[in-house]
Short mmCIF file of C-alpha atoms and ligand atoms in Angstrom, two decimals:
data_model
loop_
_atom_site.label_atom_id
_atom_site.label_comp_id
_atom_site.label_asym_id
_atom_site.label_seq_id
_atom_site.Cartn_x
_atom_site.Cartn_y
_atom_site.Cartn_z
CA MET W 278 36.90 -42.90 -33.28
CA ALA W 279 36.46 -39.87 -31.00
CA VAL W 280 32.99 -38.33 -31.33
CA ASN W 281 33.25 -34.78 -32.54
CA ASP W 282 31.61 -32.75 -29.73
CA ASP W 283 30.72 -30.11 -32.27
CA SER W 284 28.72 -32.60 -34.30
CA ALA W 285 26.76 -33.50 -31.16
CA VAL W 286 26.12 -29.80 -30.47
CA VAL W 287 25.18 -29.09 -34.08
CA ALA W 288 22.84 -32.10 -34.08
CA LYS W 289 21.10 -30.66 -30.99
CA ASP W 290 21.03 -27.04 -32.17
CA PRO W 291 22.06 -26.35 -35.77
CA TYR W 292 22.10 -22.64 -34.99
CA ALA W 293 24.53 -22.88 -32.03
CA GLY W 294 27.10 -20.09 -32.26
CA LYS W 295 25.54 -18.58 -35.38
CA ILE W 296 24.04 -15.12 -35.93
CA VAL W 297 20.57 -15.86 -37.35
CA THR W 298 17.93 -13.25 -38.20
CA ILE W 299 14.24 -14.11 -37.95
CA GLU W 300 13.90 -13.80 -41.71
CA ARG W 301 16.69 -16.36 -42.27
CA PHE W 302 15.16 -18.70 -39.66
CA ILE W 303 11.65 -18.48 -41.13
CA LEU W 304 13.05 -19.22 -44.58
CA ASP W 305 14.99 -22.23 -43.21
CA GLN W 306 11.78 -23.49 -41.61
CA GLN W 307 9.95 -23.10 -44.93
CA ARG W 308 12.42 -25.52 -46.52
CA ILE W 309 11.02 -28.27 -44.23
CA TYR W 310 7.89 -28.12 -46.40
CA PRO W 311 8.95 -28.80 -50.06
CA ASP W 312 5.58 -27.71 -51.47
CA ALA W 313 5.51 -24.46 -49.51
CA THR W 314 4.76 -21.42 -51.66
CA GLY W 315 6.29 -18.85 -49.31
CA THR W 316 2.93 -17.25 -48.48
CA LEU W 317 3.07 -18.16 -44.78
CA THR W 318 6.72 -17.06 -44.71
CA ASN W 319 5.72 -13.62 -45.93
CA ILE W 320 2.89 -13.34 -43.40
CA LEU W 321 5.41 -14.05 -40.64
CA TYR W 322 7.79 -11.47 -42.13
CA ASP W 323 4.99 -8.89 -42.01
CA ILE W 324 4.18 -9.76 -38.39
CA ALA W 325 7.84 -9.24 -37.49
CA LEU W 326 7.71 -5.85 -39.25
CA ALA W 327 4.52 -4.93 -37.38
CA ALA W 328 6.27 -5.86 -34.13
CA LYS W 329 9.15 -3.48 -34.90
CA ILE W 330 6.75 -0.63 -35.70
CA ILE W 331 4.63 -1.20 -32.58
CA ALA W 332 7.74 -1.58 -30.42
CA SER W 333 8.96 1.82 -31.59
CA LYS W 334 5.74 3.32 -30.18
CA THR W 335 5.39 1.33 -26.93
CA THR W 336 8.90 2.32 -25.86
CA ARG W 337 7.76 5.97 -26.07
CA ALA W 338 4.31 5.41 -24.53
CA GLY W 339 5.19 7.49 -21.47
CA LEU W 340 5.59 10.50 -23.71
CA THR W 341 1.98 10.60 -24.93
CA ASP W 342 1.21 13.36 -22.42
CA ILE W 343 3.91 15.41 -24.04
CA LEU W 344 3.21 14.20 -27.58
CA GLY W 345 -0.55 14.13 -27.04
CA SER W 346 -2.85 11.20 -26.18
CA ALA W 347 -5.88 9.73 -27.93
CA ASP W 348 -8.62 12.15 -29.05
CA LYS W 349 -6.21 15.08 -28.70
CA GLU W 350 -3.77 16.58 -31.15
CA ASN W 351 -0.03 16.38 -30.45
CA VAL W 352 2.48 19.18 -30.93
CA GLN W 353 2.59 18.36 -34.64
CA GLY W 354 -1.17 18.77 -34.87
CA GLU W 355 -1.65 15.01 -35.47
CA VAL W 356 -4.38 13.04 -33.73
CA VAL W 357 -2.50 10.54 -31.57
CA GLN W 358 -4.22 7.16 -31.45
CA LYS W 359 -4.37 5.05 -28.31
CA LEU W 360 -1.62 2.45 -28.60
CA ASP W 361 -3.95 -0.53 -28.89
CA GLU W 362 -5.87 1.19 -31.69
CA TYR W 363 -2.53 2.05 -33.28
CA ALA W 364 -1.29 -1.55 -33.03
CA ASP W 365 -4.58 -2.77 -34.49
CA GLN W 366 -4.24 -0.43 -37.45
CA ILE W 367 -0.62 -1.43 -38.11
CA LEU W 368 -1.44 -5.15 -38.21
CA PHE W 369 -4.45 -4.50 -40.46
CA LYS W 370 -2.67 -2.15 -42.90
CA LEU W 371 0.34 -4.46 -43.26
CA ASN W 372 -1.91 -7.39 -44.22
CA ASP W 373 -5.04 -6.00 -45.96
CA HIS W 374 -3.55 -5.69 -49.47
CA THR W 375 -1.07 -8.62 -49.72
CA GLY W 376 -3.39 -11.24 -51.21
CA ARG W 377 -2.25 -13.72 -48.55
CA LEU W 378 -5.32 -13.59 -46.29
CA ALA W 379 -8.98 -14.46 -46.83
CA VAL W 380 -10.10 -12.58 -43.69
CA MET W 381 -8.79 -11.13 -40.43
CA ALA W 382 -10.22 -10.66 -36.93
CA SER W 383 -8.98 -8.48 -34.09
CA GLU W 384 -9.67 -8.59 -30.36
CA GLU W 385 -10.23 -4.83 -30.69
CA ARG W 386 -13.11 -5.18 -33.14
CA ALA W 387 -16.56 -6.69 -32.61
CA GLU W 388 -16.84 -8.37 -36.02
CA ILE W 389 -14.52 -10.06 -38.54
CA ILE W 390 -12.38 -7.76 -40.72
CA PRO W 391 -13.06 -8.47 -44.40
CA ILE W 392 -10.26 -7.96 -46.92
CA PRO W 393 -11.25 -4.75 -48.80
CA ASP W 394 -13.00 -5.52 -52.10
CA HIS W 395 -10.29 -3.83 -54.17
CA PHE W 396 -7.61 -6.18 -52.78
CA PRO W 397 -7.11 -9.91 -53.59
CA VAL W 398 -7.77 -12.64 -51.01
CA GLY W 399 -5.48 -15.54 -50.13
CA PRO W 400 -5.36 -18.94 -48.39
CA TYR W 401 -4.74 -17.88 -44.77
CA VAL W 402 -6.65 -16.34 -41.86
CA LEU W 403 -5.04 -14.00 -39.31
CA LEU W 404 -6.51 -13.46 -35.83
CA TYR W 405 -4.74 -11.10 -33.45
CA ASP W 406 -4.89 -9.33 -30.11
CA PRO W 407 -2.98 -6.20 -31.10
CA LEU W 408 -1.93 -5.10 -27.62
CA ASP W 409 -2.95 -7.45 -24.84
CA GLY W 410 -2.68 -5.96 -21.36
CA SER W 411 -2.74 -2.44 -22.81
CA SER W 412 -4.20 -1.08 -19.55
CA ASN W 413 -0.70 -1.66 -18.14
CA ILE W 414 0.98 0.71 -20.58
CA ASP W 415 0.41 3.78 -18.40
CA VAL W 416 2.37 2.14 -15.58
CA ASN W 417 5.14 0.87 -17.85
CA VAL W 418 4.38 -2.83 -17.47
CA SER W 419 5.22 -5.21 -20.32
CA VAL W 420 2.42 -5.74 -22.84
CA GLY W 421 2.15 -7.94 -25.91
CA THR W 422 0.74 -8.75 -29.32
CA ILE W 423 -0.72 -12.25 -29.82
CA PHE W 424 -1.35 -13.76 -33.26
CA ALA W 425 -2.91 -16.93 -34.67
CA ILE W 426 -2.77 -18.12 -38.29
CA TYR W 427 -5.08 -20.74 -39.87
CA ARG W 428 -5.69 -21.94 -43.41
CA ARG W 429 -9.08 -20.77 -44.68
CA LYS W 430 -11.86 -23.37 -44.46
CA THR W 431 -14.24 -21.84 -47.04
CA ALA W 432 -13.41 -22.72 -50.64
CA SER W 433 -13.21 -19.26 -52.24
CA GLY W 434 -14.23 -15.63 -52.16
CA ARG W 435 -14.06 -13.30 -49.18
CA GLY W 436 -13.35 -15.16 -45.94
CA THR W 437 -16.16 -15.59 -43.43
CA LEU W 438 -16.78 -15.98 -39.69
CA GLU W 439 -16.50 -19.76 -40.22
CA ASP W 440 -12.88 -19.25 -41.30
CA CYS W 441 -12.21 -17.45 -37.99
CA LEU W 442 -13.93 -19.97 -35.70
CA GLN W 443 -11.54 -22.90 -36.07
CA LYS W 444 -10.22 -25.30 -33.42
CA GLY W 445 -6.77 -24.41 -32.07
CA ARG W 446 -5.50 -27.85 -33.12
CA ASP W 447 -5.79 -26.60 -36.72
CA LEU W 448 -3.46 -23.66 -36.18
CA VAL W 449 -0.77 -23.31 -38.83
CA ALA W 450 1.24 -20.88 -36.72
CA ALA W 451 0.87 -18.85 -33.54
CA GLY W 452 3.02 -16.55 -31.48
CA TYR W 453 3.38 -13.37 -29.49
CA VAL W 454 5.53 -10.27 -29.24
CA ILE W 455 6.43 -9.06 -25.76
CA TYR W 456 7.26 -5.36 -25.44
CA GLY W 457 9.28 -5.45 -22.25
CA SER W 458 12.85 -4.79 -21.07
CA SER W 459 13.60 -6.01 -24.57
CA THR W 460 11.25 -6.76 -27.44
CA MET W 461 10.95 -10.46 -28.22
CA LEU W 462 8.97 -12.36 -30.84
CA VAL W 463 8.16 -15.98 -29.90
CA TYR W 464 6.39 -18.23 -32.41
CA SER W 465 5.81 -21.78 -33.60
CA THR W 466 4.69 -23.33 -36.89
CA GLY W 467 4.40 -26.73 -35.24
CA GLN W 468 8.16 -27.33 -35.35
CA GLY W 469 8.94 -26.26 -31.79
CA VAL W 470 8.89 -22.80 -30.17
CA HIS W 471 11.56 -20.26 -31.06
CA GLY W 472 12.34 -16.83 -29.59
CA PHE W 473 13.89 -13.81 -31.27
CA THR W 474 15.17 -10.65 -29.61
CA LEU W 475 15.01 -7.27 -31.34
CA ASP W 476 18.18 -5.23 -31.66
CA PRO W 477 16.55 -1.80 -31.96
CA THR W 478 19.75 -0.16 -33.05
CA ILE W 479 19.59 -2.00 -36.38
CA GLY W 480 15.93 -3.08 -36.42
CA GLU W 481 16.61 -6.80 -36.66
CA PHE W 482 15.19 -9.73 -34.66
CA PHE W 483 17.94 -12.28 -33.86
CA LEU W 484 17.41 -15.90 -32.81
CA SER W 485 18.06 -15.83 -29.07
CA HIS W 486 15.93 -18.72 -27.72
CA PRO W 487 15.91 -21.71 -30.12
CA ASN W 488 13.66 -24.68 -29.27
CA ILE W 489 12.16 -23.33 -26.05
CA ARG W 490 10.97 -26.10 -23.70
CA ILE W 491 9.08 -25.46 -20.46
CA PRO W 492 11.45 -26.56 -17.63
CA GLU W 493 10.36 -29.78 -15.93
CA LYS W 494 10.68 -28.16 -12.48
CA PRO W 495 8.16 -25.29 -12.17
CA LYS W 496 8.95 -22.13 -10.21
CA PHE W 497 5.82 -19.96 -10.37
CA TYR W 498 2.06 -19.88 -10.29
CA SER W 499 0.29 -16.87 -11.79
CA VAL W 500 -3.27 -15.94 -10.88
CA ASN W 501 -5.13 -12.87 -9.61
CA GLN W 502 -5.55 -14.07 -6.03
CA GLY W 503 -7.69 -11.02 -5.30
CA TYR W 504 -10.63 -12.92 -6.77
CA GLU W 505 -10.11 -16.09 -4.69
CA GLN W 506 -13.47 -15.77 -2.92
CA PHE W 507 -15.20 -15.98 -6.34
CA TRP W 508 -13.52 -19.23 -7.45
CA SER W 509 -14.93 -22.76 -7.26
CA GLU W 510 -13.84 -25.04 -4.40
CA GLY W 511 -11.67 -27.07 -6.77
CA VAL W 512 -9.71 -23.98 -7.88
CA GLN W 513 -9.38 -22.77 -4.28
CA ARG W 514 -7.99 -26.17 -3.21
CA TYR W 515 -5.71 -26.27 -6.28
CA THR W 516 -4.26 -22.90 -5.31
CA GLU W 517 -3.60 -24.13 -1.76
CA TRP W 518 -1.80 -27.16 -3.27
CA LEU W 519 0.37 -24.86 -5.35
CA GLN W 520 1.19 -22.98 -2.13
CA GLY W 521 2.35 -26.26 -0.55
CA LYS W 522 -0.29 -26.10 2.18
CA ASP W 523 -0.86 -29.85 2.10
CA LYS W 524 2.88 -30.37 2.73
CA THR W 525 3.15 -32.86 -0.18
CA ALA W 526 5.16 -30.45 -2.32
CA LYS W 527 7.29 -27.33 -1.92
CA PRO W 528 5.38 -24.07 -2.36
CA LEU W 529 5.69 -22.29 -5.70
CA SER W 530 6.33 -18.54 -5.79
CA MET W 531 3.38 -16.43 -6.87
CA ARG W 532 4.13 -14.04 -9.71
CA TYR W 533 1.24 -12.17 -11.40
CA ILE W 534 1.88 -9.20 -13.65
CA GLY W 535 -1.67 -8.80 -14.98
CA SER W 536 -0.40 -9.03 -18.55
CA LEU W 537 -0.95 -12.48 -20.09
CA VAL W 538 1.97 -12.29 -22.51
CA ALA W 539 4.40 -11.28 -19.75
CA ASP W 540 3.15 -13.92 -17.29
CA PHE W 541 3.08 -16.61 -19.97
CA HIS W 542 6.58 -15.70 -21.23
CA ARG W 543 8.12 -15.90 -17.75
CA ASN W 544 6.50 -19.27 -17.06
CA LEU W 545 7.51 -20.59 -20.50
CA LEU W 546 11.16 -19.87 -19.73
CA SER W 547 11.18 -20.59 -15.97
CA GLY W 548 8.44 -23.18 -15.52
CA GLY W 549 5.05 -22.59 -13.96
CA VAL W 550 1.34 -22.25 -14.52
CA TYR W 551 -0.85 -19.27 -15.43
CA TYR W 552 -4.56 -19.51 -14.80
CA TYR W 553 -7.60 -17.30 -15.16
CA PRO W 554 -10.39 -19.53 -13.85
CA ALA W 555 -14.13 -19.11 -14.10
CA ASP W 556 -15.37 -16.90 -11.28
CA THR W 557 -18.62 -15.39 -10.00
CA LYS W 558 -17.39 -11.81 -9.49
CA ASP W 559 -19.41 -10.66 -12.52
CA PRO W 560 -22.74 -12.53 -12.87
CA GLY W 561 -22.72 -11.65 -16.57
CA GLN W 562 -19.29 -13.19 -17.19
CA THR W 563 -18.91 -16.52 -15.43
CA SER W 564 -16.62 -18.26 -17.95
CA GLY W 565 -13.48 -16.35 -17.02
CA LYS W 566 -12.02 -13.30 -18.73
CA LEU W 567 -9.72 -14.56 -21.48
CA ARG W 568 -10.85 -14.99 -25.06
CA LEU W 569 -10.58 -18.40 -26.69
CA VAL W 570 -9.60 -17.43 -30.23
CA TYR W 571 -7.38 -14.40 -29.54
CA GLU W 572 -5.56 -15.43 -26.33
CA CYS W 573 -6.16 -19.01 -25.16
CA ALA W 574 -5.83 -20.98 -28.42
CA PRO W 575 -2.57 -19.38 -29.65
CA MET W 576 -0.96 -19.58 -26.20
CA ALA W 577 -2.15 -23.20 -25.83
CA PHE W 578 -0.54 -24.04 -29.19
CA LEU W 579 2.78 -22.59 -28.00
CA ALA W 580 2.54 -24.30 -24.59
CA GLU W 581 1.96 -27.73 -26.16
CA GLN W 582 4.76 -27.16 -28.69
CA ALA W 583 7.05 -26.39 -25.71
CA GLY W 584 6.07 -29.60 -23.87
CA GLY W 585 3.32 -28.12 -21.69
CA LYS W 586 -0.49 -28.23 -21.63
CA ALA W 587 -3.48 -25.88 -21.75
CA SER W 588 -6.98 -26.60 -20.51
CA THR W 589 -10.24 -24.98 -19.45
CA GLY W 590 -9.90 -27.12 -16.33
CA THR W 591 -12.11 -29.75 -17.92
CA GLU W 592 -11.11 -29.89 -21.60
CA ARG W 593 -8.05 -29.38 -23.82
CA ILE W 594 -8.09 -25.84 -25.22
CA LEU W 595 -6.92 -26.92 -28.69
CA GLU W 596 -9.90 -29.29 -29.06
CA MET W 597 -12.50 -26.58 -28.37
CA GLN W 598 -14.77 -25.52 -31.23
CA PRO W 599 -15.25 -21.72 -30.84
CA SER W 600 -18.92 -20.71 -30.86
CA ALA W 601 -18.34 -16.95 -31.11
CA LEU W 602 -15.51 -14.57 -31.99
CA HIS W 603 -15.20 -13.15 -28.46
CA GLN W 604 -16.05 -16.32 -26.55
CA ARG W 605 -14.41 -16.39 -23.13
CA VAL W 606 -13.22 -19.60 -21.45
CA PRO W 607 -11.50 -20.53 -18.18
CA PHE W 608 -7.78 -20.94 -18.88
CA PHE W 609 -4.97 -22.99 -17.28
CA VAL W 610 -1.64 -23.09 -19.16
CA GLY W 611 1.93 -24.16 -18.39
CA ASN W 612 3.73 -27.22 -17.02
CA SER W 613 1.82 -30.38 -17.94
CA LEU W 614 1.84 -31.68 -14.33
CA LEU W 615 0.43 -28.41 -12.98
CA VAL W 616 -2.34 -28.22 -15.60
CA GLU W 617 -3.25 -31.87 -15.02
CA LYS W 618 -3.39 -31.21 -11.26
CA ALA W 619 -5.83 -28.35 -11.82
CA GLN W 620 -8.08 -30.72 -13.79
CA GLU W 621 -7.91 -33.25 -10.92
CA PHE W 622 -8.95 -30.73 -8.26
CA ILE W 623 -11.79 -29.41 -10.44
CA ARG W 624 -12.94 -32.97 -11.19
CA ASP W 625 -12.86 -34.00 -7.53
CA PHE W 626 -14.25 -30.89 -5.82
CA ASP W 627 -16.43 -28.86 -8.25
P1 LIG F 111 -7.20 -9.11 -14.15
C1 LIG F 111 -5.29 -8.10 -19.70
O1 LIG F 111 -6.45 -7.29 -19.64
C2 LIG F 111 -5.74 -9.54 -19.62
O2 LIG F 111 -6.55 -9.85 -20.71
C3 LIG F 111 -4.53 -10.45 -19.55
O3 LIG F 111 -3.47 -9.98 -20.30
C4 LIG F 111 -4.22 -10.50 -18.07
O4 LIG F 111 -3.58 -11.70 -17.67
C5 LIG F 111 -5.62 -10.40 -17.44
O5 LIG F 111 -6.44 -9.74 -18.40
C6 LIG F 111 -5.59 -9.57 -16.18
O6 LIG F 111 -6.91 -9.57 -15.67
O7 LIG F 111 -8.67 -9.35 -13.94
O8 LIG F 111 -6.34 -9.99 -13.26
O9 LIG F 111 -6.80 -7.66 -14.09
#
């Protein structure tokens, strides 16, 4: 009997040829878990809504001089917030009253964000970097929102710092929004990585990149090579290997935007490695620049779900127990082979 090609295609991608909104997709994913209550589904809905609201502002960022910038009033007499403060407020205000979260934490704030006493608490914890790479906004470079969702660890009451300092392997969901040539939301609940593109004319995210897998053959390496003199010998030798200097492999192209979400997104789709290693350029900050709970853990979760790896150069990111909310760690993420190679060079030469 002839095999129906369509059945093979449908088996591989049940959404092939269909118009699927993010809400429909999230609901379909919820059905995988029979005892799901819909709470996580609604948190993801609210993050998608936050993304639409933030996107509407970032696409007009260049107009702040006309409309007024932070600490000044705009033509309507309103105080215009800086975009990262604005994004932080949107994510907080969409989630503070829903009764779905026990506690929140933001890369923009020093301490955890308790749920206000007059609102109910819930079973989840939301950590977010509201606008990573925001220093790039003034030069119109893509920036992003990164989010991480855990189940609370404490039994009841207002969530605590302990609820926020969990290992990345315990993530329930993680993802990012990239505000670039188009706005995309990319997330995983542990069932693969899926990308949605916003149609701003109707305000809907549509499934555009189902089941993203990092290509086997990498194209890029992403690092701020301006700091090379401050790296360890292992990282310097690793970078030379990526450049093909030892003639054992073809050189990779170097692409570095200076915006984690943009660099990560390109390497996720095209294959490559992003790294921000430990360096000695700032004696007070020798563990690298990126934050474990807000940047490294959620991106590591996505990378592993897409068939890649993420490491500090010596240990798996998702196994790390955070010691502080703003703890920084060295970060290597992308193709498994390239991350493993970094670990080899660091092991052999540091
Ligand atoms: P540098 C942005 O500030 C950020 O946290 C990441 O998004 C980005 O990859 C990195 O820092 C850029 O840092 O030191 O290369 O400018």
